């Protein structure tokens, strides 16, 4: 066997029936090139790992990385690439939608020394989205435009999950990666210190035959998080930004409830304020549970327990807020708005820091 020159990292989730055909396709086109495949499986329940084990009996260069309690293509690619030493690394889907005939062309482009990165593009002449419907194509197009905000070089298809790069290029990007969600190529290009030289090769996205797409609302959320992290992640964590935005919405909702409580329900101020506070805490908790910490979402009994710890944390935050604000306003003679703002900012940081490790701790 020739030494391994190319490692294909293939993230899979419930792709049992695609494994054997995919390995056969790759094997057929990569004659003469030393290759290995690392399947990164996020705990599929359909027998995908058994299918991988079966092909690995014929192909010892097929390996498996089994992750539990994890999701996301970006981190799957990074961990797969790090488990290999091959000088060339490629990312490819495990559902036969990526045209494997591009692989030898990608290898040739990188071997020539003229390129750092070769991508399979659906948006250059000869490429295409295949049978994607209008909605999905429109969404992808919109995402491509948005992604230009964080890219310093023009890339025709930054959303593609089909590309190849040299290991030294990967190593230059790896410490800056957000590794959030599904768009790892965008993440890599945006994390490189210098713009890479990119070879774009056209291909047409094939129609899925077996298994089903895992695209859902979580993918969109993660894409937004990736963009925000690429723009400001070096200053503050992206979850803090979300937490603060949710907090601002909470204040707005609080004022509305207060108004409605006093004007329509004719409650005395204290009662309306109490009601508004309780609803704001509940609302903040629910929104943070979905958006900010959606990757660790609490359900059922854990939801109730989380609401209790979150309320307690916010209560402590409010006491601290009051203490700091009164100190600034009274002893320091600061203006009311400065004292108020510092108090609020303090409780925001406290609520975020403590609830992210207590209420939504990583399991
Ligand atoms: N390891 C891993 N693989 C995933 C995950 N989500 C999707 N995949 C795999 O990533 C590839 C592309 O996903 P797919 O759902 O087909 O995306 P689509 O082609 O954009 O609809 C397939 O091989 C999936 O099995 C995940 O969370 N973890
Ligand atoms: Mg697919």
Short mmCIF file of C-alpha atoms and ligand atoms in Angstrom, two decimals:
data_model
loop_
_atom_site.label_atom_id
_atom_site.label_comp_id
_atom_site.label_asym_id
_atom_site.label_seq_id
_atom_site.Cartn_x
_atom_site.Cartn_y
_atom_site.Cartn_z
CA UNK A 1 0.00 0.00 0.00
CA UNK A 2 1.29 3.49 -0.81
CA UNK A 3 1.77 5.80 2.20
CA UNK A 4 -1.34 7.76 3.13
CA UNK A 5 -1.31 11.10 1.32
CA UNK A 6 -4.98 11.99 1.62
CA UNK A 7 -7.36 11.69 4.55
CA UNK A 8 -11.06 11.99 3.78
CA UNK A 9 -13.02 13.10 6.81
CA UNK A 10 -16.65 12.08 6.38
CA UNK A 11 -19.17 13.14 9.04
CA UNK A 12 -22.09 10.75 9.22
CA UNK A 13 -25.36 10.60 11.08
CA UNK A 14 -27.71 7.75 10.20
CA UNK A 15 -26.20 6.95 6.79
CA UNK A 16 -26.13 3.15 7.03
CA UNK A 17 -27.03 2.41 3.43
CA UNK A 18 -24.62 4.97 2.00
CA UNK A 19 -21.41 3.72 3.65
CA UNK A 20 -20.48 0.77 1.42
CA UNK A 21 -21.38 2.49 -1.90
CA UNK A 22 -19.45 5.59 -0.85
CA UNK A 23 -16.27 3.69 0.01
CA UNK A 24 -16.55 1.82 -3.30
CA UNK A 25 -16.89 5.12 -5.24
CA UNK A 26 -13.92 6.68 -3.48
CA UNK A 27 -11.79 3.57 -3.97
CA UNK A 28 -12.63 3.55 -7.68
CA UNK A 29 -11.49 7.12 -8.34
CA UNK A 30 -8.43 7.31 -6.09
CA UNK A 31 -6.24 4.65 -7.76
CA UNK A 32 -2.56 5.47 -7.24
CA UNK A 33 -3.22 7.90 -4.40
CA UNK A 34 -2.64 6.67 -0.85
CA UNK A 35 -5.90 7.46 0.97
CA UNK A 36 -7.70 6.81 4.21
CA UNK A 37 -11.21 7.58 5.36
CA UNK A 38 -12.17 8.66 8.85
CA UNK A 39 -15.90 8.47 9.42
CA UNK A 40 -16.96 10.73 12.27
CA UNK A 41 -20.21 9.35 13.61
CA UNK A 42 -22.32 11.27 16.13
CA UNK A 43 -23.88 8.23 17.70
CA UNK A 44 -26.12 7.08 14.83
CA UNK A 45 -28.92 4.73 15.82
CA UNK A 46 -29.47 3.02 12.49
CA UNK A 47 -26.49 0.68 12.35
CA UNK A 48 -24.13 3.09 10.58
CA UNK A 49 -21.18 2.01 12.73
CA UNK A 50 -21.82 -1.66 11.95
CA UNK A 51 -21.81 -0.76 8.24
CA UNK A 52 -18.49 1.03 8.69
CA UNK A 53 -17.04 -1.94 10.56
CA UNK A 54 -18.15 -4.21 7.71
CA UNK A 55 -16.33 -2.19 4.99
CA UNK A 56 -13.30 -1.76 7.23
CA UNK A 57 -12.80 -5.53 7.10
CA UNK A 58 -12.03 -5.17 3.39
CA UNK A 59 -10.42 -1.74 3.64
CA UNK A 60 -8.09 -1.37 6.64
CA UNK A 61 -7.64 2.29 5.65
CA UNK A 62 -11.23 2.99 6.74
CA UNK A 63 -11.48 4.19 10.33
CA UNK A 64 -14.15 5.42 12.72
CA UNK A 65 -14.38 8.19 15.29
CA UNK A 66 -17.49 7.65 17.41
CA UNK A 67 -18.68 10.73 19.34
CA UNK A 68 -21.39 10.65 22.00
CA UNK A 69 -23.56 13.60 23.02
CA UNK A 70 -22.17 15.76 20.21
CA UNK A 71 -23.51 17.27 17.01
CA UNK A 72 -22.18 19.45 14.22
CA UNK A 73 -20.13 19.00 11.09
CA UNK A 74 -17.53 21.62 11.93
CA UNK A 75 -16.28 19.96 15.08
CA UNK A 76 -16.61 16.54 13.42
CA UNK A 77 -14.30 17.64 10.62
CA UNK A 78 -11.75 19.19 12.98
CA UNK A 79 -11.57 16.14 15.22
CA UNK A 80 -11.39 13.76 12.27
CA UNK A 81 -8.59 15.79 10.69
CA UNK A 82 -6.68 15.83 13.97
CA UNK A 83 -6.92 12.06 14.25
CA UNK A 84 -4.94 11.73 11.00
CA UNK A 85 -1.41 12.65 9.92
CA UNK A 86 -2.00 12.73 6.17
CA UNK A 87 -0.57 15.83 4.45
CA UNK A 88 -3.84 16.40 2.55
CA UNK A 89 -7.23 16.53 4.26
CA UNK A 90 -10.62 16.58 2.57
CA UNK A 91 -14.15 17.06 3.85
CA UNK A 92 -16.96 15.22 2.12
CA UNK A 93 -20.55 14.32 2.96
CA UNK A 94 -21.41 10.70 3.62
CA UNK A 95 -24.59 10.62 1.55
CA UNK A 96 -23.14 10.42 -2.00
CA UNK A 97 -24.30 13.97 -2.82
CA UNK A 98 -20.73 15.12 -3.39
CA UNK A 99 -19.20 14.06 -6.68
CA UNK A 100 -16.18 11.93 -5.78
CA UNK A 101 -14.73 12.39 -9.28
CA UNK A 102 -13.52 15.78 -8.11
CA UNK A 103 -11.15 14.22 -5.60
CA UNK A 104 -8.25 13.44 -8.00
CA UNK A 105 -8.55 16.97 -9.45
CA UNK A 106 -8.36 18.45 -5.97
CA UNK A 107 -5.28 16.36 -5.20
CA UNK A 108 -3.65 17.50 -8.46
CA UNK A 109 -4.38 21.17 -7.69
CA UNK A 110 -2.81 20.94 -4.25
CA UNK A 111 0.16 18.87 -5.41
CA UNK A 112 0.97 21.54 -8.00
CA UNK A 113 1.89 23.90 -5.14
CA UNK A 114 -0.14 26.68 -6.76
CA UNK A 115 -3.09 26.36 -4.38
CA UNK A 116 -3.67 26.06 -0.64
CA UNK A 117 -7.28 24.99 -0.87
CA UNK A 118 -9.42 23.24 -3.47
CA UNK A 119 -13.19 23.48 -3.21
CA UNK A 120 -16.06 21.80 -4.94
CA UNK A 121 -18.23 24.70 -6.08
CA UNK A 122 -21.87 24.67 -7.12
CA UNK A 123 -21.70 28.30 -8.20
CA UNK A 124 -19.14 28.34 -11.02
CA UNK A 125 -19.66 27.33 -14.65
CA UNK A 126 -20.46 23.64 -14.82
CA UNK A 127 -21.61 23.47 -11.20
CA UNK A 128 -25.12 23.40 -9.85
CA UNK A 129 -27.47 22.75 -6.99
CA UNK A 130 -29.08 19.76 -8.65
CA UNK A 131 -32.67 19.23 -7.56
CA UNK A 132 -32.77 21.76 -4.75
CA UNK A 133 -36.10 23.56 -4.58
CA UNK A 134 -36.36 27.35 -4.86
CA UNK A 135 -36.63 27.92 -1.11
CA UNK A 136 -33.52 25.97 -0.28
CA UNK A 137 -31.51 27.52 -3.13
CA UNK A 138 -32.69 30.98 -2.03
CA UNK A 139 -31.66 30.32 1.55
CA UNK A 140 -28.24 29.10 0.49
CA UNK A 141 -27.81 32.15 -1.74
CA UNK A 142 -28.73 34.50 1.10
CA UNK A 143 -26.32 32.71 3.46
CA UNK A 144 -23.55 33.00 0.85
CA UNK A 145 -24.08 36.77 0.70
CA UNK A 146 -24.05 37.07 4.47
CA UNK A 147 -20.86 35.08 4.70
CA UNK A 148 -19.03 37.71 2.65
CA UNK A 149 -19.10 39.87 5.79
CA UNK A 150 -16.48 37.65 7.40
CA UNK A 151 -14.47 36.57 4.34
CA UNK A 152 -11.45 38.50 3.13
CA UNK A 153 -11.21 36.59 -0.16
CA UNK A 154 -13.87 35.93 -2.75
CA UNK A 155 -15.13 32.34 -2.53
CA UNK A 156 -17.88 31.37 -4.95
CA UNK A 157 -19.33 28.68 -2.68
CA UNK A 158 -18.29 29.18 0.95
CA UNK A 159 -21.24 27.02 2.05
CA UNK A 160 -19.93 23.85 0.43
CA UNK A 161 -18.99 20.94 2.63
CA UNK A 162 -16.77 19.49 -0.12
CA UNK A 163 -13.16 20.71 -0.13
CA UNK A 164 -9.54 19.71 0.35
CA UNK A 165 -6.59 21.51 1.91
CA UNK A 166 -2.99 20.97 2.96
CA UNK A 167 -2.40 20.08 6.59
CA UNK A 168 -0.11 23.07 7.17
CA UNK A 169 -2.96 25.34 6.00
CA UNK A 170 -5.38 23.58 8.34
CA UNK A 171 -2.89 23.99 11.19
CA UNK A 172 -2.71 27.74 10.58
CA UNK A 173 -6.47 28.02 11.02
CA UNK A 174 -7.23 25.43 13.66
CA UNK A 175 -6.64 27.51 16.79
CA UNK A 176 -8.84 30.34 15.51
CA UNK A 177 -11.78 28.17 14.51
CA UNK A 178 -15.20 28.74 16.02
CA UNK A 179 -16.11 25.11 15.20
CA UNK A 180 -19.78 26.00 15.63
CA UNK A 181 -22.38 24.25 13.51
CA UNK A 182 -22.04 23.08 9.95
CA UNK A 183 -20.11 25.56 7.82
CA UNK A 184 -16.53 24.55 8.41
CA UNK A 185 -15.09 25.85 5.12
CA UNK A 186 -16.32 29.36 5.88
CA UNK A 187 -14.87 29.04 9.37
CA UNK A 188 -11.47 27.91 8.05
CA UNK A 189 -11.16 30.61 5.38
CA UNK A 190 -12.21 33.31 7.85
CA UNK A 191 -9.71 32.02 10.44
CA UNK A 192 -6.63 31.95 8.20
CA UNK A 193 -4.12 34.74 8.86
CA UNK A 194 -3.54 35.25 5.12
CA UNK A 195 -6.00 34.70 2.27
CA UNK A 196 -5.54 31.20 0.78
CA UNK A 197 -5.05 30.56 -2.93
CA UNK A 198 -8.22 28.73 -3.89
CA UNK A 199 -8.88 26.35 -6.77
CA UNK A 200 -12.59 26.17 -7.49
CA UNK A 201 -13.83 23.05 -9.23
CA UNK A 202 -17.40 22.83 -10.48
CA UNK A 203 -19.70 20.01 -9.48
CA UNK A 204 -23.41 19.37 -9.44
CA UNK A 205 -24.97 18.51 -6.10
CA UNK A 206 -26.46 15.04 -6.45
CA UNK A 207 -29.85 13.98 -5.20
CA UNK A 208 -29.91 11.96 -2.04
CA UNK A 209 -30.99 8.36 -2.57
CA UNK A 210 -30.80 6.70 0.85
CA UNK A 211 -31.30 8.28 4.29
CA UNK A 212 -32.55 11.81 4.88
CA UNK A 213 -31.27 15.37 5.23
CA UNK A 214 -30.49 16.60 8.75
CA UNK A 215 -30.94 20.27 7.88
CA UNK A 216 -33.20 21.89 10.49
CA UNK A 217 -33.68 25.16 12.35
CA UNK A 218 -30.64 24.37 14.50
CA UNK A 219 -28.45 24.63 11.40
CA UNK A 220 -29.68 28.19 10.77
CA UNK A 221 -29.15 29.18 14.38
CA UNK A 222 -25.62 27.78 14.30
CA UNK A 223 -24.87 29.64 11.07
CA UNK A 224 -25.88 32.94 12.69
CA UNK A 225 -23.76 32.11 15.73
CA UNK A 226 -20.78 31.32 13.51
CA UNK A 227 -21.04 34.69 11.75
CA UNK A 228 -21.33 36.58 15.04
CA UNK A 229 -18.45 34.63 16.55
CA UNK A 230 -16.26 35.35 13.53
CA UNK A 231 -17.04 39.06 13.82
CA UNK A 232 -16.80 39.65 17.57
CA UNK A 233 -15.84 36.31 19.14
CA UNK A 234 -12.34 37.58 19.87
CA UNK A 235 -13.86 40.26 22.13
CA UNK A 236 -16.73 38.51 23.94
CA UNK A 237 -18.20 35.00 23.78
CA UNK A 238 -21.06 34.79 21.32
CA UNK A 239 -23.36 33.27 23.94
CA UNK A 240 -22.87 36.38 26.08
CA UNK A 241 -24.14 38.54 23.21
CA UNK A 242 -27.22 36.36 22.87
CA UNK A 243 -27.75 36.44 26.62
CA UNK A 244 -27.61 40.24 26.58
CA UNK A 245 -30.03 40.48 23.63
CA UNK A 246 -32.46 38.16 25.41
CA UNK A 247 -32.08 40.36 28.50
CA UNK A 248 -32.96 43.49 26.50
CA UNK A 249 -36.07 41.78 25.13
CA UNK A 250 -36.88 40.84 28.72
CA UNK A 251 -36.77 44.50 29.78
CA UNK A 252 -39.09 45.48 26.94
CA UNK A 253 -41.53 42.69 27.83
CA UNK A 254 -41.33 43.69 31.47
CA UNK A 255 -42.43 47.25 30.68
CA UNK A 256 -45.29 46.01 28.52
CA UNK A 257 -46.58 43.70 31.27
CA UNK A 258 -46.26 46.52 33.78
CA UNK A 259 -48.27 48.84 31.58
CA UNK A 260 -50.95 46.27 30.81
CA UNK A 261 -51.11 45.19 34.47
CA UNK A 262 -51.64 48.73 35.71
CA UNK A 263 -53.81 50.18 32.95
CA UNK A 264 -55.97 47.25 31.89
CA UNK A 265 -56.01 44.98 34.94
CA UNK A 266 -55.80 47.99 37.29
CA UNK A 267 -53.31 46.27 39.55
CA UNK A 268 -51.44 48.36 42.13
CA UNK A 269 -47.87 49.16 41.00
CA UNK A 270 -46.16 46.68 43.37
CA UNK A 271 -48.32 43.78 42.18
CA UNK A 272 -47.86 44.64 38.52
CA UNK A 273 -44.11 45.00 39.03
CA UNK A 274 -43.95 41.62 40.76
CA UNK A 275 -45.92 39.99 37.96
CA UNK A 276 -43.75 41.63 35.30
CA UNK A 277 -40.57 40.50 37.07
CA UNK A 278 -41.77 36.91 37.36
CA UNK A 279 -42.80 36.81 33.70
CA UNK A 280 -39.55 38.44 32.61
CA UNK A 281 -37.51 35.81 34.46
CA UNK A 282 -39.60 33.01 33.00
CA UNK A 283 -39.38 34.51 29.51
CA UNK A 284 -35.63 35.06 29.75
CA UNK A 285 -35.14 31.55 30.99
CA UNK A 286 -37.19 30.03 28.16
CA UNK A 287 -35.48 32.13 25.45
CA UNK A 288 -31.99 31.48 26.77
CA UNK A 289 -32.87 27.81 26.92
CA UNK A 290 -33.79 27.82 23.23
CA UNK A 291 -31.32 30.28 21.72
CA UNK A 292 -28.35 31.07 23.94
CA UNK A 293 -27.85 27.58 25.28
CA UNK A 294 -29.80 25.68 22.63
CA UNK A 295 -27.00 23.12 22.43
CA UNK A 296 -27.61 22.22 26.10
CA UNK A 297 -31.37 22.68 26.13
CA UNK A 298 -33.09 21.62 29.35
CA UNK A 299 -36.26 19.59 29.05
CA UNK A 300 -38.82 18.05 31.41
CA UNK A 301 -37.69 17.85 34.99
CA UNK A 302 -34.37 19.53 34.20
CA UNK A 303 -36.31 22.50 32.82
CA UNK A 304 -38.02 23.00 36.20
CA UNK A 305 -34.78 22.62 38.11
CA UNK A 306 -33.05 25.03 35.71
CA UNK A 307 -35.80 27.62 36.19
CA UNK A 308 -35.30 27.44 39.96
CA UNK A 309 -31.51 27.88 39.82
CA UNK A 310 -31.85 30.62 37.17
CA UNK A 311 -34.34 32.58 39.32
CA UNK A 312 -32.08 32.26 42.36
CA UNK A 313 -29.06 33.43 40.36
CA UNK A 314 -31.01 36.42 38.99
CA UNK A 315 -32.16 37.30 42.51
CA UNK A 316 -28.56 37.39 43.74
CA UNK A 317 -27.67 39.42 40.64
CA UNK A 318 -30.42 41.92 41.48
CA UNK A 319 -29.13 42.33 45.04
CA UNK A 320 -25.61 42.94 43.71
CA UNK A 321 -27.01 45.34 41.12
CA UNK A 322 -28.75 47.34 43.85
CA UNK A 323 -25.68 47.36 46.07
CA UNK A 324 -23.31 48.61 43.38
CA UNK A 325 -25.77 51.16 41.98
CA UNK A 326 -26.62 52.63 45.40
CA UNK A 327 -22.93 52.81 46.30
CA UNK A 328 -22.12 54.71 43.09
CA UNK A 329 -25.15 56.97 43.37
CA UNK A 330 -24.82 57.66 47.11
CA UNK A 331 -21.18 57.52 48.18
CA UNK A 332 -19.59 58.28 44.80
CA UNK A 333 -22.17 60.90 43.74
CA UNK A 334 -22.33 59.40 40.23
CA UNK A 335 -25.18 60.45 37.97
CA UNK A 336 -28.33 58.31 38.19
CA UNK A 337 -27.96 56.84 34.71
CA UNK A 338 -24.31 55.89 35.20
CA UNK A 339 -25.03 54.21 38.54
CA UNK A 340 -28.05 52.44 37.05
CA UNK A 341 -26.13 51.26 33.99
CA UNK A 342 -23.17 49.92 35.95
CA UNK A 343 -25.52 48.09 38.32
CA UNK A 344 -27.40 46.53 35.41
CA UNK A 345 -24.19 45.60 33.57
CA UNK A 346 -22.87 43.98 36.73
CA UNK A 347 -25.92 41.80 37.19
CA UNK A 348 -25.87 40.91 33.49
CA UNK A 349 -22.29 39.63 33.73
CA UNK A 350 -23.04 37.82 36.97
CA UNK A 351 -26.23 36.20 35.64
CA UNK A 352 -24.44 35.08 32.49
CA UNK A 353 -21.31 33.79 34.17
CA UNK A 354 -23.08 31.84 36.89
CA UNK A 355 -26.05 30.52 34.92
CA UNK A 356 -23.81 29.28 32.10
CA UNK A 357 -21.96 27.02 34.52
CA UNK A 358 -24.77 26.17 36.96
CA UNK A 359 -28.11 26.24 35.10
CA UNK A 360 -26.80 25.26 31.67
CA UNK A 361 -23.69 23.40 32.69
CA UNK A 362 -22.11 21.19 30.06
CA UNK A 363 -22.99 17.57 30.57
N1 LIG B 1 -21.13 13.52 12.54
C1 LIG B 1 -22.20 14.23 12.13
N2 LIG B 1 -22.60 14.16 10.85
C2 LIG B 1 -23.69 14.87 10.48
C3 LIG B 1 -24.40 15.71 11.36
N3 LIG B 1 -25.43 16.30 10.66
C4 LIG B 1 -25.33 15.85 9.40
N4 LIG B 1 -24.30 14.98 9.27
C5 LIG B 1 -23.76 14.34 8.05
O1 LIG B 1 -23.29 15.39 7.23
C6 LIG B 1 -23.54 15.13 5.86
C7 LIG B 1 -24.41 16.21 5.25
O2 LIG B 1 -25.63 16.28 5.94
P1 LIG B 1 -27.03 16.39 5.20
O3 LIG B 1 -28.08 16.24 6.23
O4 LIG B 1 -27.08 15.49 4.02
O5 LIG B 1 -27.01 17.90 4.74
P2 LIG B 1 -27.61 18.46 3.36
O6 LIG B 1 -26.95 17.71 2.25
O7 LIG B 1 -27.24 19.89 3.40
O8 LIG B 1 -29.09 18.20 3.44
C8 LIG B 1 -24.18 13.74 5.85
O9 LIG B 1 -23.15 12.80 5.66
C9 LIG B 1 -24.77 13.62 7.22
O10 LIG B 1 -24.88 12.26 7.62
C10 LIG B 1 -23.94 15.76 12.72
O11 LIG B 1 -24.51 16.46 13.56
N5 LIG B 1 -22.85 15.02 13.05
MG1 LIG B 2 -26.78 15.76 2.06
#
